PDB file of C-alpha atoms in Angstrom:
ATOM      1  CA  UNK A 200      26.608 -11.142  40.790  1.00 45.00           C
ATOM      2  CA  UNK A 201      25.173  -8.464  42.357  1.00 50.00           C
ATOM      3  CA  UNK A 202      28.251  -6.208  42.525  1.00 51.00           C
ATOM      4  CA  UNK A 203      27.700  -5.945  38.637  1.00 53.00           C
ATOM      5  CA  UNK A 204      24.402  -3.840  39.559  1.00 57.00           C
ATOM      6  CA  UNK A 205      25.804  -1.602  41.702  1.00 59.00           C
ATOM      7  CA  UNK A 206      29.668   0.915  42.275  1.00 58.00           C
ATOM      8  CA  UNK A 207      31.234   1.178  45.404  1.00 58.00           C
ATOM      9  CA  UNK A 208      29.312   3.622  46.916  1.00 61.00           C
ATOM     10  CA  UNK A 209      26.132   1.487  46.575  1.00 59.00           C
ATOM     11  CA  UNK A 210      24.508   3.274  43.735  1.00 62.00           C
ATOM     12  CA  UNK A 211      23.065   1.055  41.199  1.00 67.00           C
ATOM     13  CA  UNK A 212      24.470   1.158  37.837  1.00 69.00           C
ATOM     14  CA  UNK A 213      22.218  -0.595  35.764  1.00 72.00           C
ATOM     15  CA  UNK A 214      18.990   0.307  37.444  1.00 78.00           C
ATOM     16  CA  UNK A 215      15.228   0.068  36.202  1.00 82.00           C
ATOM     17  CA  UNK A 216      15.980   3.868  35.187  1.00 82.00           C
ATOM     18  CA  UNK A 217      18.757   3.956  33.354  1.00 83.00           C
ATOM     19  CA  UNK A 218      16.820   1.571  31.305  1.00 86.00           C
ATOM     20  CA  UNK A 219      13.907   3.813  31.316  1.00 90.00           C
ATOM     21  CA  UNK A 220      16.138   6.694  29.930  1.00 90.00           C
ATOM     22  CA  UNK A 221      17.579   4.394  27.376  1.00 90.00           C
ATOM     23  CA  UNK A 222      13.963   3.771  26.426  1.00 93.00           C
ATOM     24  CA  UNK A 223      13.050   7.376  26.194  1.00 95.00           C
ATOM     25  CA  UNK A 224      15.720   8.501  24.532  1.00 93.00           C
ATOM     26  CA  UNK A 225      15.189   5.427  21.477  1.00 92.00           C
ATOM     27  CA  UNK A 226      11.462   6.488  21.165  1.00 94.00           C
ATOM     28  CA  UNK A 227      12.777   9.936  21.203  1.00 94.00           C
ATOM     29  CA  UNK A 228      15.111   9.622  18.126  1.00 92.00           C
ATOM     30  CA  UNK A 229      13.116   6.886  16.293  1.00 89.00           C
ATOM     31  CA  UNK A 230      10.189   9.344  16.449  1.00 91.00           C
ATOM     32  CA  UNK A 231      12.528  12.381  15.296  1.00 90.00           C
ATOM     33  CA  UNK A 232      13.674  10.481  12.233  1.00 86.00           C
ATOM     34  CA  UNK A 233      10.239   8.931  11.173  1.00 82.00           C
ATOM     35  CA  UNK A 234       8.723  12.756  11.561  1.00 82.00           C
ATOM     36  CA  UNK A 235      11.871  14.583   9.387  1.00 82.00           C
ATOM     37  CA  UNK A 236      11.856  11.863   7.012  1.00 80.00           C
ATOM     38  CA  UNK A 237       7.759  12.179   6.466  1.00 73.00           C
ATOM     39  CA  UNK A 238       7.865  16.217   6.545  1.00 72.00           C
ATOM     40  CA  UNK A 239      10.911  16.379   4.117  1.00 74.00           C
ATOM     41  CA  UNK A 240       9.218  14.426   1.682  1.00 86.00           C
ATOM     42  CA  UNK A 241       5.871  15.904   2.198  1.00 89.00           C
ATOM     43  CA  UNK A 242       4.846  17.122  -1.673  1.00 93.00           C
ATOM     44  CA  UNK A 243       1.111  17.921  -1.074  1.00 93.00           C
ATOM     45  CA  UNK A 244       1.609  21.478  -1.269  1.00 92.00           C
ATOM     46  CA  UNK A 245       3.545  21.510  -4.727  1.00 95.00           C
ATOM     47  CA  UNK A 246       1.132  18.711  -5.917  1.00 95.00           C
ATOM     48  CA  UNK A 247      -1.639  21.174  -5.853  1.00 96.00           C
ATOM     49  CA  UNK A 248      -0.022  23.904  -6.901  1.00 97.00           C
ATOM     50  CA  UNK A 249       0.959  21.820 -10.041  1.00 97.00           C
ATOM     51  CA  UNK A 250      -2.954  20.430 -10.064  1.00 96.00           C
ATOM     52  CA  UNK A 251      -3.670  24.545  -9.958  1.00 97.00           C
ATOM     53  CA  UNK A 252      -1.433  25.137 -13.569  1.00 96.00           C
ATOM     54  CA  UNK A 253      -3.587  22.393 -14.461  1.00 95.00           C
ATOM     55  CA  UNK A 254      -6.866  23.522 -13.977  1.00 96.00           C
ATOM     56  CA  UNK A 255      -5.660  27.174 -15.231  1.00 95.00           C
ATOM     57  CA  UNK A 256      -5.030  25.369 -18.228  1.00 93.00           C
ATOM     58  CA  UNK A 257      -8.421  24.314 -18.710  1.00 92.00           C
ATOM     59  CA  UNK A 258     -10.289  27.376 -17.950  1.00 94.00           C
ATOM     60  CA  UNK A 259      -8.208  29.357 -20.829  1.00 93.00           C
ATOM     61  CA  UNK A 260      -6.936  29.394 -24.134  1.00 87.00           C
ATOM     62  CA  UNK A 261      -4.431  31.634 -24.609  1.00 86.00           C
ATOM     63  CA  UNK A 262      -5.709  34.061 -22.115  1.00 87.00           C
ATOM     64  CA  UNK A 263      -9.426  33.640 -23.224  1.00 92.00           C
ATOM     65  CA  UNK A 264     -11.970  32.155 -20.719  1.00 92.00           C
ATOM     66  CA  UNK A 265     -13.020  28.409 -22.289  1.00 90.00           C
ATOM     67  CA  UNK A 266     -16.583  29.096 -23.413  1.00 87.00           C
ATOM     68  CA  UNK A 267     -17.191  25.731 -22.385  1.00 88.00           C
ATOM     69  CA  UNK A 268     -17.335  26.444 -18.967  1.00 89.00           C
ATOM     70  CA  UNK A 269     -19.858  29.219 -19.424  1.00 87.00           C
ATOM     71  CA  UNK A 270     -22.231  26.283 -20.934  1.00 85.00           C
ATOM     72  CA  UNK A 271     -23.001  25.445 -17.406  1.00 81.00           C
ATOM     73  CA  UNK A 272     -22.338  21.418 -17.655  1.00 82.00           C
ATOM     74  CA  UNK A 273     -17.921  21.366 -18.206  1.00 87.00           C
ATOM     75  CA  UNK A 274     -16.622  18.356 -16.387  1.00 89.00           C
ATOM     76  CA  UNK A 275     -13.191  19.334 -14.709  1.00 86.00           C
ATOM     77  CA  UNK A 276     -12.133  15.423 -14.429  1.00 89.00           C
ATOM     78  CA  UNK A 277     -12.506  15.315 -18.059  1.00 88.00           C
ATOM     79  CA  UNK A 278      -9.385  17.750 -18.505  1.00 89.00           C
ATOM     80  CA  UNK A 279      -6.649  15.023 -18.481  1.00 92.00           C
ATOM     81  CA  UNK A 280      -7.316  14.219 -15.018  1.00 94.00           C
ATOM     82  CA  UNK A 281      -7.442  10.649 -13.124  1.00 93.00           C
ATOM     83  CA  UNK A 282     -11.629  10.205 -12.502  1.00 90.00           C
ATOM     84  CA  UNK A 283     -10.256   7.566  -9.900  1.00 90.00           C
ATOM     85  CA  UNK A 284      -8.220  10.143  -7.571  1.00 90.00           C
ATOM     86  CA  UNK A 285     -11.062  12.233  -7.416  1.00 87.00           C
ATOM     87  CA  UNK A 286     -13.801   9.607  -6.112  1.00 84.00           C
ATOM     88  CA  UNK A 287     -11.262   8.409  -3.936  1.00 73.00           C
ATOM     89  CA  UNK A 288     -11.678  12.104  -2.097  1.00 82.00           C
ATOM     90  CA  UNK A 289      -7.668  12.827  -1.591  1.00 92.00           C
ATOM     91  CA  UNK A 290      -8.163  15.757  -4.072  1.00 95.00           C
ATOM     92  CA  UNK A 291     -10.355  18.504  -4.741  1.00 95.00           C
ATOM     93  CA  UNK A 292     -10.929  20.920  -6.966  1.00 95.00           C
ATOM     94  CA  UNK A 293     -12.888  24.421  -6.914  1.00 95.00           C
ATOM     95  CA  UNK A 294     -13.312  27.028  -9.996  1.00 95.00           C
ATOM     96  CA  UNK A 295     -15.868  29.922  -9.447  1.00 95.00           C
ATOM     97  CA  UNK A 296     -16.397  32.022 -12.576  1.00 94.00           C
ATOM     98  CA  UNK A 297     -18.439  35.560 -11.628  1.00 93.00           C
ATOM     99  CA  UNK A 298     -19.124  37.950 -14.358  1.00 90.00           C
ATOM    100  CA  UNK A 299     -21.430  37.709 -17.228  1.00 82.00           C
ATOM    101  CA  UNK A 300     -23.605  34.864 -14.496  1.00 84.00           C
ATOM    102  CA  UNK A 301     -21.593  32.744 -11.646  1.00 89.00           C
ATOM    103  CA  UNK A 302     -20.545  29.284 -12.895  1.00 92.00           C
ATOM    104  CA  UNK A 303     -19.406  26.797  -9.692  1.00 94.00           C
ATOM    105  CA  UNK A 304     -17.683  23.845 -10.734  1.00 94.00           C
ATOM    106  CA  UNK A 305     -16.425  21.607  -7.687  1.00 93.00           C
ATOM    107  CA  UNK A 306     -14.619  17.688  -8.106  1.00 93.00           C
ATOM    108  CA  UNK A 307     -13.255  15.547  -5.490  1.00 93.00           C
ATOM    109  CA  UNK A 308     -13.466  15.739  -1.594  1.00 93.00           C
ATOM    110  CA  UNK A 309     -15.564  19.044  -0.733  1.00 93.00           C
ATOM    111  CA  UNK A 310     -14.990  19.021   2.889  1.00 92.00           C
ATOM    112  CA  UNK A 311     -11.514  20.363   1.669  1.00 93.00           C
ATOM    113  CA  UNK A 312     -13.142  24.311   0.602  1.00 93.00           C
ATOM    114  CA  UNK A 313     -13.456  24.243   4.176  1.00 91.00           C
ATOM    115  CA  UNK A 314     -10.436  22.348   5.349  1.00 90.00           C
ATOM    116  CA  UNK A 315      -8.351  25.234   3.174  1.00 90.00           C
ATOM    117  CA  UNK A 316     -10.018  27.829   5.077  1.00 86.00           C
ATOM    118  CA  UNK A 317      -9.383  26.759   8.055  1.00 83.00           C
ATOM    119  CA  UNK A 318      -5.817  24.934   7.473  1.00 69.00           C
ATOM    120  CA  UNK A 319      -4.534  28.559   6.558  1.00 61.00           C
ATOM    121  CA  UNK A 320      -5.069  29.573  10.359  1.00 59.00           C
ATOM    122  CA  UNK A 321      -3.738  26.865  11.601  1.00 60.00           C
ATOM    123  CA  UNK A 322       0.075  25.975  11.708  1.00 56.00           C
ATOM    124  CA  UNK A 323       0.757  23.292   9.309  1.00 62.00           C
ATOM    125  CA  UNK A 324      -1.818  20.854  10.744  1.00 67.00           C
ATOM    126  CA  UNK A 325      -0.679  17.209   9.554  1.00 72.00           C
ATOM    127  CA  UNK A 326      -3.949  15.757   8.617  1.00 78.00           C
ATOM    128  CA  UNK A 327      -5.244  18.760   7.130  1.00 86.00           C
ATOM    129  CA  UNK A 328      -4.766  18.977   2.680  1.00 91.00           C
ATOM    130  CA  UNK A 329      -2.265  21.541   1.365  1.00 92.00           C
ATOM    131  CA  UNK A 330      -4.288  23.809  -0.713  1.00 93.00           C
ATOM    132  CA  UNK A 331      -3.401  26.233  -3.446  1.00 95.00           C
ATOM    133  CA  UNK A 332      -5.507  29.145  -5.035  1.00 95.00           C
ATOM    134  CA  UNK A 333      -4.962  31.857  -7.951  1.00 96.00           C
ATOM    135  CA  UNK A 334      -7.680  34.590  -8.767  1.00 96.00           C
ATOM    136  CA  UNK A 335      -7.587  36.383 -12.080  1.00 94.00           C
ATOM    137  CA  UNK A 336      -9.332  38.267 -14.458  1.00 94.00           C
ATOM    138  CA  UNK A 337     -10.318  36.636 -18.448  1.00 93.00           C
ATOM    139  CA  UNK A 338     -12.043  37.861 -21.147  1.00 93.00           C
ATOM    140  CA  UNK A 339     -14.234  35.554 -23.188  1.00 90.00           C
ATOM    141  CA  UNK A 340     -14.169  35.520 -27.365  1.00 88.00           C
ATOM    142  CA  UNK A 341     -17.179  39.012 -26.701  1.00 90.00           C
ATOM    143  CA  UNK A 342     -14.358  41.331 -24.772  1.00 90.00           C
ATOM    144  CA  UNK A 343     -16.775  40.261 -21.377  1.00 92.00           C
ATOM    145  CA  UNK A 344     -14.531  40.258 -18.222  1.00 93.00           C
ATOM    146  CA  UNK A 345     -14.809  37.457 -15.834  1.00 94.00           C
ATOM    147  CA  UNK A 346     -13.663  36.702 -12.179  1.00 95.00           C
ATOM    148  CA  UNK A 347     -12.238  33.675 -12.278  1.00 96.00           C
ATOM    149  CA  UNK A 348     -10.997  31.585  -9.242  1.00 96.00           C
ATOM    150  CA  UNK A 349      -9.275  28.281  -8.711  1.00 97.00           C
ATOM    151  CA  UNK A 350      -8.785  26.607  -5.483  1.00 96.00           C
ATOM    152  CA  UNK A 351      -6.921  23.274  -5.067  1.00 96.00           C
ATOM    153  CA  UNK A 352      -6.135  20.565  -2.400  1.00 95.00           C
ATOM    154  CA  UNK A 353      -4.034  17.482  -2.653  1.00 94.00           C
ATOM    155  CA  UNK A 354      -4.081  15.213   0.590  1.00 92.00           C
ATOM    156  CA  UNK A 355      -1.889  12.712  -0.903  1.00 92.00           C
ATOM    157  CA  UNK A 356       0.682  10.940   0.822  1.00 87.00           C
ATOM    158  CA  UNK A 357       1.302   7.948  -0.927  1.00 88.00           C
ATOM    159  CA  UNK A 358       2.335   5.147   1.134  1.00 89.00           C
ATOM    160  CA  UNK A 359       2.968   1.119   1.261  1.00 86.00           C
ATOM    161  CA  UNK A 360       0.999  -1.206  -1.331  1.00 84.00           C
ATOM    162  CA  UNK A 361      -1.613  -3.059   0.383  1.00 70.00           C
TER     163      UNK A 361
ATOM    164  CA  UNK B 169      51.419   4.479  40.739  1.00 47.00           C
ATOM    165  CA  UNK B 170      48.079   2.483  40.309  1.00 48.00           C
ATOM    166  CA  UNK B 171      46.789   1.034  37.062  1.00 51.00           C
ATOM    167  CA  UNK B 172      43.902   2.679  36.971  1.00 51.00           C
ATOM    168  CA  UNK B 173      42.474   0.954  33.751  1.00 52.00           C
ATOM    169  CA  UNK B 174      43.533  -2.463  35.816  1.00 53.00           C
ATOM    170  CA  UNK B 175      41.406  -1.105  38.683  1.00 58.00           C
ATOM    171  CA  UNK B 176      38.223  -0.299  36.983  1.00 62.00           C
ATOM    172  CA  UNK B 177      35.886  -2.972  37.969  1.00 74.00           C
ATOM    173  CA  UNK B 178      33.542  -5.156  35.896  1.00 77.00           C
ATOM    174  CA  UNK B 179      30.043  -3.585  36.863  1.00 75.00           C
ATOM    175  CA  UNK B 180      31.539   0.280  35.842  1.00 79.00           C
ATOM    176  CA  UNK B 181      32.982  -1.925  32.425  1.00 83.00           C
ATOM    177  CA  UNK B 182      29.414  -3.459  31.606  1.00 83.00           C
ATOM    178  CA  UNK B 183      27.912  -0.164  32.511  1.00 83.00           C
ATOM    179  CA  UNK B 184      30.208   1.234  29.670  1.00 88.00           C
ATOM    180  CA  UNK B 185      29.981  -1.491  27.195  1.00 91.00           C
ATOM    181  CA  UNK B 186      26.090  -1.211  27.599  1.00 90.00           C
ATOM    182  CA  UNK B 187      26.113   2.339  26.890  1.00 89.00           C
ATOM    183  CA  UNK B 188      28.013   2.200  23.877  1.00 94.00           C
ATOM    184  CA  UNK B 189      26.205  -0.859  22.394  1.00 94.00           C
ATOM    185  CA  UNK B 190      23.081   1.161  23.122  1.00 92.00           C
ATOM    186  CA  UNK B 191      23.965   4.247  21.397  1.00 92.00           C
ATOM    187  CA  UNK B 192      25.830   2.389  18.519  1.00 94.00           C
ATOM    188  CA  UNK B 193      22.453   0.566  17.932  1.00 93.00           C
ATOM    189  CA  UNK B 194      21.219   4.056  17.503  1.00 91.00           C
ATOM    190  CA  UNK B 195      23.948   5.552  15.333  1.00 91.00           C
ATOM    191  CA  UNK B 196      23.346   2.217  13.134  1.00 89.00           C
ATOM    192  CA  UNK B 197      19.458   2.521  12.615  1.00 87.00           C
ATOM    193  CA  UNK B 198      19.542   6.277  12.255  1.00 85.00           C
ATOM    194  CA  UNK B 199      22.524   5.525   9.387  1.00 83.00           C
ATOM    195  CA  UNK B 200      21.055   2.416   8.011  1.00 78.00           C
ATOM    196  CA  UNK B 201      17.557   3.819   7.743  1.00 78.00           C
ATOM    197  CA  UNK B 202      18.287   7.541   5.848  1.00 76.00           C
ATOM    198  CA  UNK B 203      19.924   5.470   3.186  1.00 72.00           C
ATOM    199  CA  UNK B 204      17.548   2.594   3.350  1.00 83.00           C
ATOM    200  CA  UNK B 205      15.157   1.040   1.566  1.00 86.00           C
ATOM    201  CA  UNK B 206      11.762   2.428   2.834  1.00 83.00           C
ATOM    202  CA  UNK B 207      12.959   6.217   2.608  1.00 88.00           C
ATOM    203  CA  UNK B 208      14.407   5.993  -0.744  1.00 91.00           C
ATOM    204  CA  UNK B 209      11.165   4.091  -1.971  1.00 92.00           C
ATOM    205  CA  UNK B 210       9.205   7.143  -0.477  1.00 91.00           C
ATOM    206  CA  UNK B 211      11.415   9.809  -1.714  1.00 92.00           C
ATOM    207  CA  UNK B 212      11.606   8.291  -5.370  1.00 95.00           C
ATOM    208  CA  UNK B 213       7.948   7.714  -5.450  1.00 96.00           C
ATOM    209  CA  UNK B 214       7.024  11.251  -4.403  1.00 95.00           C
ATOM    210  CA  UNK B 215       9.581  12.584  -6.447  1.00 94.00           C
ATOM    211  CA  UNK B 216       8.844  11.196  -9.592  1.00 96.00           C
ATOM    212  CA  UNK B 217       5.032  10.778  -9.197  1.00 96.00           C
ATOM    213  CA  UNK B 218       5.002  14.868  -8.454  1.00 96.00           C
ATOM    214  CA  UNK B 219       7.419  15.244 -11.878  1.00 96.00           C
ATOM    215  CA  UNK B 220       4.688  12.729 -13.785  1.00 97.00           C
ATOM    216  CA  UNK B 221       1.974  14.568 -12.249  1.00 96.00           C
ATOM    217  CA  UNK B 222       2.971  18.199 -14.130  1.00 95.00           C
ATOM    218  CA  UNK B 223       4.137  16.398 -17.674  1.00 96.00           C
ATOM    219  CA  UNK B 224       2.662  16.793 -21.058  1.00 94.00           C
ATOM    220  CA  UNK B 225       2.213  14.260 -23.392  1.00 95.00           C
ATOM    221  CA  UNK B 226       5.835  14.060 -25.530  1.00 96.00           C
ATOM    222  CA  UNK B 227       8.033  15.047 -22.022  1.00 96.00           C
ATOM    223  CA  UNK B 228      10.820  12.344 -21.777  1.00 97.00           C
ATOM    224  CA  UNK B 229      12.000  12.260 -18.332  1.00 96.00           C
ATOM    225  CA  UNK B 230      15.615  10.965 -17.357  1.00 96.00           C
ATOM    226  CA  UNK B 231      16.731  10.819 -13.894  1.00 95.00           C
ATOM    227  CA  UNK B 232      19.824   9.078 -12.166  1.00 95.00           C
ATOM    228  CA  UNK B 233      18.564   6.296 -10.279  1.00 95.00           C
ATOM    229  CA  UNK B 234      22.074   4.351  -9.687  1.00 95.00           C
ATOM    230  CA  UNK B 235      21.666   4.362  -6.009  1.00 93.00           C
ATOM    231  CA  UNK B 236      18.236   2.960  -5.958  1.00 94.00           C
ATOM    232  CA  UNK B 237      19.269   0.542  -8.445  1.00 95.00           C
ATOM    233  CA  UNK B 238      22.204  -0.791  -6.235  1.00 93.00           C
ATOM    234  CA  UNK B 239      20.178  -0.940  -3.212  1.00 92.00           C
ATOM    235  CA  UNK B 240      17.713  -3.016  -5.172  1.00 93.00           C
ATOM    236  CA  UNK B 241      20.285  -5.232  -6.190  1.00 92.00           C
ATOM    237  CA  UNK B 242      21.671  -5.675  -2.763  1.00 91.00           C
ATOM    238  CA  UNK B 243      17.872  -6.447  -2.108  1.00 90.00           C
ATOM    239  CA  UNK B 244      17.628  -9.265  -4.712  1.00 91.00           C
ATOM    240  CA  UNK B 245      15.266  -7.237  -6.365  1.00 92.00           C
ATOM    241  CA  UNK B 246      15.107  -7.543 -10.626  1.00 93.00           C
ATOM    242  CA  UNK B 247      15.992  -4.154 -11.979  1.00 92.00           C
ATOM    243  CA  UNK B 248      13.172  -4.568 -14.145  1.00 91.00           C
ATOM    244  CA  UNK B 249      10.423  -4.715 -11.027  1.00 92.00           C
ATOM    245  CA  UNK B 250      12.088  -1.621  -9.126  1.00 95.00           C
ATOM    246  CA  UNK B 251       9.893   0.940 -11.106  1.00 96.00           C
ATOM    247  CA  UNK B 252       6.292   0.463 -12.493  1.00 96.00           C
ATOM    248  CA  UNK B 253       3.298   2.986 -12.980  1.00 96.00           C
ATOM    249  CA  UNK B 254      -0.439   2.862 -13.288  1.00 94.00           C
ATOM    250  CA  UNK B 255      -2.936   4.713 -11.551  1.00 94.00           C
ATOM    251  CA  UNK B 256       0.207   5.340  -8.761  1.00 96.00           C
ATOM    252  CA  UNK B 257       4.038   5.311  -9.443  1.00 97.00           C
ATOM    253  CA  UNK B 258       5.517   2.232  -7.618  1.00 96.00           C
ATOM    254  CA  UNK B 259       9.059   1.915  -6.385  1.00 96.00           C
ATOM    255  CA  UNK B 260       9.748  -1.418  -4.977  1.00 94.00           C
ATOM    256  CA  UNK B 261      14.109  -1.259  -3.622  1.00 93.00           C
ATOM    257  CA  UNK B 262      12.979  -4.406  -1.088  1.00 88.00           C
ATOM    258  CA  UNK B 263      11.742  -8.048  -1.045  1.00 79.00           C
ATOM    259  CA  UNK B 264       8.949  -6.480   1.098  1.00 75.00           C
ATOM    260  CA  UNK B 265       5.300  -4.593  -0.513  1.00 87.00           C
ATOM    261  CA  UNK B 266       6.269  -1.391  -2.719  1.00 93.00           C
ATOM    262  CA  UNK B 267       6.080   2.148  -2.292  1.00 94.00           C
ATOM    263  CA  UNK B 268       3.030   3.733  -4.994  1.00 95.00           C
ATOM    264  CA  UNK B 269       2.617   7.779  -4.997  1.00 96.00           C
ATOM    265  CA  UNK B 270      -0.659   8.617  -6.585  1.00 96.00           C
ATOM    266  CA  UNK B 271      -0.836  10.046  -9.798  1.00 96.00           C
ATOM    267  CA  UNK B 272      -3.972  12.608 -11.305  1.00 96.00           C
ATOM    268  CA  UNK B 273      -2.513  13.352 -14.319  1.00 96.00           C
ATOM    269  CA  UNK B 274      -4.439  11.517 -16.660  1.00 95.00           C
ATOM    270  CA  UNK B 275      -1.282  10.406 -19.034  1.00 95.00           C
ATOM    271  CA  UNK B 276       0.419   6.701 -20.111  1.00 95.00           C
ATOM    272  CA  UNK B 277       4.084   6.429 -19.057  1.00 96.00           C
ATOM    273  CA  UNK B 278       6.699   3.876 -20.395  1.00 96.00           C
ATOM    274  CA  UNK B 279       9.590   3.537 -18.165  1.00 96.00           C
ATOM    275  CA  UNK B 280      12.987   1.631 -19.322  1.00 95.00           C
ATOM    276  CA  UNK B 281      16.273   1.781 -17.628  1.00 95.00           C
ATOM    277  CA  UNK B 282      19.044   2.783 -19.754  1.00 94.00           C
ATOM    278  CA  UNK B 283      22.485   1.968 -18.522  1.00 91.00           C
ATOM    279  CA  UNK B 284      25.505   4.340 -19.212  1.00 88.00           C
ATOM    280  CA  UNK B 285      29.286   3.942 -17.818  1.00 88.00           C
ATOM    281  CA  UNK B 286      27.979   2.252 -14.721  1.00 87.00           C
ATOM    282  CA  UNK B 287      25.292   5.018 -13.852  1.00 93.00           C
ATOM    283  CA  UNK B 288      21.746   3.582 -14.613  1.00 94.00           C
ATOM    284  CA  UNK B 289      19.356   6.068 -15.543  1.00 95.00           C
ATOM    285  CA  UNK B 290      15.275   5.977 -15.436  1.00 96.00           C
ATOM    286  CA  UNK B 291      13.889   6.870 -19.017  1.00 96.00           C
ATOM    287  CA  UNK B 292      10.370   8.095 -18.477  1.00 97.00           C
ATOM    288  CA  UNK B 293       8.317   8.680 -21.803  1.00 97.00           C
ATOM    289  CA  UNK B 294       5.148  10.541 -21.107  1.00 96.00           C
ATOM    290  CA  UNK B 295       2.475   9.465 -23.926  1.00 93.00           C
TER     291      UNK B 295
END
């Protein structure tokens, strides 16, 4: 039986490393197809630029700034969005208004502003949100010019019901 | 002239045998799992969900689903269970748990299956 381990010259065929290379090269290609599979369906970055059209949206009417959000008190979530998404922190939304007085509204996960800022440096970082962000100029129903800037993140990956 | 096919000897035919066991076992799962269940529930889920996601109200949505439909089937999975929506989009294509995608878009979708020379396609009425 023990011929079956090993060729004529005494080298071992089937030898505790051959079946360590057999291991490493499974882990190898099971972890290659679990990480193309995840990355080629990875959406988060056109999931906030769609939550960015959005937003724009809601911030102007037909090129004029929403007076609403000059009131001081405009809920974003209200704007046909999910309240649920946005208290379970996988989203987050930033519009700054500067002009005629600075308006800040902010919804969802805030540790994304700074996860955007820094994600942008860093290559691709997997647990980091994929943000999106426009800056433009609108007028409200006086002629006044304001700043206007939208910043959005979407962490969502979806995954297995519980 | 020797045989030399005659002459190869068991341990260098196991060896062989092994090997290609081995790396069919790979060629099978890397097959089997690009057109299995658990990647097709992901990539239906994110792909719809992201569609849902940007639609108005009044959008009606078709899209092929005839080889999720026949892997369901395969599955023993209803047609009528393989897609669902409510806060996420679910695609369920095994007896196992389902695949959901999130959805923000604060809109009510109907989904119905409409079935057309053997294709089956997902009608998706945004409301």
């Amino acid at each position: 039986m023990s011929g079956l381990f090993y060729n004529r010259r005494g080298e071992k065929y089937l030898s505790i490393w051959m079946f360590a290379v057999w291991m490493v090269v499974g882990v190898a290609v099971v972890a290659g197809f679990t990480m193309f599979f995840s990355d080629a369906f990875d959406v988060r970055e056109i999931d906030s630029k769609i939550m960015l059209d959005k937003v724009e949206d809601c911030v102007q009417n037909s090129g004029i700034l929403n007076d609403e959000l000059l009131k001081g008190d405009y809920d974003l979530i209200k704007c046909g969005f999910r309240e649920i998404w946005f208290d379970d922190e996988i989203y987050f939304i930033l519009v700054k208004i500067s002009g005629d007085g600075n308006y800040v509204y902010r919804a969802g996960n805030f540790a994304f502003e700074k996860d955007c800022e820094v994600g942008g440096g860093m290559l691709r970082a997997k647990s980091f949100p994929r943000c999106s962000e426009k800056k433009f100029v609108l007028k409200d129903v006086n002629g006044k010019e304001y700043k206007v800037e939208i910043l959005t993140a979407s962490n969502a990956n979806g995954g297995k019901s519980i | 002239m020797k045989n030399k096919k005659a002459d190869m000897p068991l341990e260098e035919v196991t060896f062989i045998i092994l090997n290609l066991v081995f790396f069919g076992i790979l060629i099978f799962f890397v097959v089997n799992g690009s057109s299995g269940a658990f990647v097709m529930e992901q990539f239906y889920a994110k792909q719809i969900g992201t569609v849902l996601n940007g639609a108005r109200p009044g959008t009606v949505i078709k899209i092929d689903v005839s080889d999720a439909c026949e892997l369901a089937e395969k599955n023993n999975v209803q047609l009528e269970n393989v897609f669902w929506s409510d806060n996420y989009f679910h695609v369920k294509l095994s007896g196992s748990k389902n695949y959901r995608f999130p959805l923000f878009n604060d809109v009510d979708v109907d989904e119905s299956l409409e079935i057309n020379n053997g294709k089956v396609n997902l009608v998706l009425t945004v409301k």
